[in-house]
Short mmCIF file of C-alpha atoms in Angstrom, two decimals:
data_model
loop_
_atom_site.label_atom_id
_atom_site.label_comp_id
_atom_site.label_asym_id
_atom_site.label_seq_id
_atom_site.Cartn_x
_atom_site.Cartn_y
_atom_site.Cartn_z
CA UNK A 1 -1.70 -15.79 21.19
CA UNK A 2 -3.60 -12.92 23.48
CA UNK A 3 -6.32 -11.15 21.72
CA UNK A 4 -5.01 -7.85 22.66
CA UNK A 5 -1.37 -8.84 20.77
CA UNK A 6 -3.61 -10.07 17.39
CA UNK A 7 -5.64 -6.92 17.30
CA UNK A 8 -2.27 -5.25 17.97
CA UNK A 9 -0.80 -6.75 14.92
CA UNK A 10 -3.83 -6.44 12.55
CA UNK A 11 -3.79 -3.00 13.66
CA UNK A 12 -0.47 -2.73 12.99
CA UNK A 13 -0.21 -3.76 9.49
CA UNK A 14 -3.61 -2.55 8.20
CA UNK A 15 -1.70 0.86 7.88
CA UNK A 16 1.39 -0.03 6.77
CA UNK A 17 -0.13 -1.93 4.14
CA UNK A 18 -1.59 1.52 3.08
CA UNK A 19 0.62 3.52 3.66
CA UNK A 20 3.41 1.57 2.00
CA UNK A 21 2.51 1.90 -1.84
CA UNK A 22 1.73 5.89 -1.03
CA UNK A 23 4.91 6.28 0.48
CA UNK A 24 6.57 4.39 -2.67
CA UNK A 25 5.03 7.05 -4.86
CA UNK A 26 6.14 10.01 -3.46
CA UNK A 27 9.97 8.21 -3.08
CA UNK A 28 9.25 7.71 -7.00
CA UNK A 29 8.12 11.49 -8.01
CA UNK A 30 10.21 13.54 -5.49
CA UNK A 31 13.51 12.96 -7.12
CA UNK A 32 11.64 13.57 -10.67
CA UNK A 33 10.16 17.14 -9.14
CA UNK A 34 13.71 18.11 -8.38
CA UNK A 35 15.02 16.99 -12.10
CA UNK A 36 17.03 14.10 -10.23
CA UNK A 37 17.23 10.98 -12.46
CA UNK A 38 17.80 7.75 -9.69
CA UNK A 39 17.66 5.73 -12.18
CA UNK A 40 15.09 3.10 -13.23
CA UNK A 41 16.43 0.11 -10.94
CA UNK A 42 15.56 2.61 -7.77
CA UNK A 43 12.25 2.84 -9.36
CA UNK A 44 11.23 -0.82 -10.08
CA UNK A 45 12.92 -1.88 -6.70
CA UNK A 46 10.87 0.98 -4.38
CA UNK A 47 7.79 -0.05 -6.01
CA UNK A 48 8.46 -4.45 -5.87
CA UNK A 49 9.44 -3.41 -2.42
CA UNK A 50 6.69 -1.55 -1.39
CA UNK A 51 3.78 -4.09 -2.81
CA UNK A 52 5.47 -6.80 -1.55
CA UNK A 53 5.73 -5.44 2.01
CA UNK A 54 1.84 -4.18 1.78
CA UNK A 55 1.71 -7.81 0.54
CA UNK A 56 3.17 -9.63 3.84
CA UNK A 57 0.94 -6.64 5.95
CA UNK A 58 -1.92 -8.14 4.88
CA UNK A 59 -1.01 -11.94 5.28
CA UNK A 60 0.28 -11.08 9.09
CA UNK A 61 -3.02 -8.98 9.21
CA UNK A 62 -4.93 -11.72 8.05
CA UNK A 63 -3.34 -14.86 10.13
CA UNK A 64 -3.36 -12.10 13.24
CA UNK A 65 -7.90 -11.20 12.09
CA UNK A 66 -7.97 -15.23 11.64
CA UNK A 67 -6.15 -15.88 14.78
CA UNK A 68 -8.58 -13.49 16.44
CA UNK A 69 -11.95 -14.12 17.94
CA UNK A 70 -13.33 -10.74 16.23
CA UNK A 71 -14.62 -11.00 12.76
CA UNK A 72 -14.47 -6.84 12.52
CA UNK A 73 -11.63 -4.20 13.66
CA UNK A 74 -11.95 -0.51 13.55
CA UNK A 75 -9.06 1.44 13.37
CA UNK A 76 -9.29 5.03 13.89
CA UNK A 77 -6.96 7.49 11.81
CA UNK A 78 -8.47 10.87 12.86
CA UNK A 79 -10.87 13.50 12.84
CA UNK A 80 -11.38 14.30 8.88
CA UNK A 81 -13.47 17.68 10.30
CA UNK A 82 -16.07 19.07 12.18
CA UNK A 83 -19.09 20.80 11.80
CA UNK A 84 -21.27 22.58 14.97
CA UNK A 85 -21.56 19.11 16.91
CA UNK A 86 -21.50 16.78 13.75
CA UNK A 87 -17.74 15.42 13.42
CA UNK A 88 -16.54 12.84 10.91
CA UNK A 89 -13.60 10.77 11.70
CA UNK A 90 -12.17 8.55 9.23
CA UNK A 91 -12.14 5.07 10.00
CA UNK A 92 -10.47 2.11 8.46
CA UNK A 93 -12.72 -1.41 8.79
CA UNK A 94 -10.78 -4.37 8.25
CA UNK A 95 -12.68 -8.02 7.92
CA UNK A 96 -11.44 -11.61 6.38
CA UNK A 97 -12.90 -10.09 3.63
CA UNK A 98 -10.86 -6.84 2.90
CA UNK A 99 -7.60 -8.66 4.19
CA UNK A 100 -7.71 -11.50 1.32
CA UNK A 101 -8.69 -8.61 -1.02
CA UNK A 102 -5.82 -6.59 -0.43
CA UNK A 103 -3.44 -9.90 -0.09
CA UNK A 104 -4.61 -10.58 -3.89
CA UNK A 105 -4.73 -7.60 -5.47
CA UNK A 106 -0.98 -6.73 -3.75
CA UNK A 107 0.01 -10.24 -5.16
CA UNK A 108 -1.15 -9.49 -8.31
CA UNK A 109 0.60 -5.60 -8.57
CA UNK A 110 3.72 -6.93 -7.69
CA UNK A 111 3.74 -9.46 -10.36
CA UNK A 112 2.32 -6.69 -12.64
CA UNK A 113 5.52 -4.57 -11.61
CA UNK A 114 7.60 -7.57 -12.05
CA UNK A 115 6.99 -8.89 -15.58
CA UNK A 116 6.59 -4.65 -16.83
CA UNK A 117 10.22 -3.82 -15.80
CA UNK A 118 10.99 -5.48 -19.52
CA UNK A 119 7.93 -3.87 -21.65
CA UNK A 120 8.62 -0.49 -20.28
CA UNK A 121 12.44 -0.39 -20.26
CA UNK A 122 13.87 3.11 -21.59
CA UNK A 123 10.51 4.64 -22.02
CA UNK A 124 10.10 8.21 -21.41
CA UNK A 125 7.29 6.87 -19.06
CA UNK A 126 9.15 4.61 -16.64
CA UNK A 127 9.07 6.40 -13.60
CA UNK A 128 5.75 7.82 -14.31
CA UNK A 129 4.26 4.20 -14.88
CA UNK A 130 5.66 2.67 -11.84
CA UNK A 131 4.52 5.98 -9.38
CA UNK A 132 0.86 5.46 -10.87
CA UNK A 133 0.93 1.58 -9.83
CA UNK A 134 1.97 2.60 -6.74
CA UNK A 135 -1.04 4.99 -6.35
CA UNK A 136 -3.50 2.80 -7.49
CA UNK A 137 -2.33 0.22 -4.86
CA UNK A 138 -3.33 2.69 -2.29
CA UNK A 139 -6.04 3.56 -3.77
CA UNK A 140 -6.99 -0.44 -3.66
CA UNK A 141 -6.08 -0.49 -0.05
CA UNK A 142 -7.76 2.48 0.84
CA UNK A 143 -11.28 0.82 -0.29
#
């Protein structure tokens, strides 16, 4: 494989992998802010299908960062702001490191959002439940 096409890819999924689970929440709460009831199989299947897909983002990250002679990628997002001549950008770092992290703690969500679907059947909380999973996920894969 070319380098440039495995940085590509771990570039690639490193954001998809966080953006996926934040994405999931807000397809969770929207229909809730608008007093639209989707139903809880939307729910549990926006939020299996959201980990799972961070999930295999990080293992094509991590066989792509593996694959790859660097041990370290940077990926830029943006400017966060500026001040005079000082500007911060915010930066995402991705190592072997972070990559099995996130592939283990994604693992272990979706299994978490698996075996709940029965404990938290007809609660008043469903929805609310699965959005905050979701958000701690990105949270996870923000650090």
């Amino acid at each position: 494989m070319l380098p440039e096409l495995q940085n590509l890819l771990v570039l690639r999924m490193v954001p998809a992998a966080v953006v996926l689970p934040l994405l999931a929440a807000l397809l969770i709460l929207l229909p809730r802010l608008f007093s639209q009831n989707w139903g809880e199989n939307y729910t549990f299947w926006v939020t299996v299908g959201a980990l799972l897909g961070a999930n295999l983002a990080c293992v094509i990250g991590g066989i792509g960062l593996f694959l790859s002679a660097d041990s370290l990628l940077h990926l830029s997002v943006g400017r966060w702001f500026a001040v005079g001549e000082d500007i911060f950008d915010v930066t995402l770092v991705v190592d072997k490191v972070a990559v099995g992290y996130g592939g283990f703690c994604f693992l272990v969500l979706s299994l978490v959002a698996v075996f709940s679907r029965r404990y938290v059947h007809r609660e008043s909380g469903f929805h609310r439940f699965h959005a905050l999973l979701c958000l701690f996920a990105g949270g996870l894969a923000i650090v």
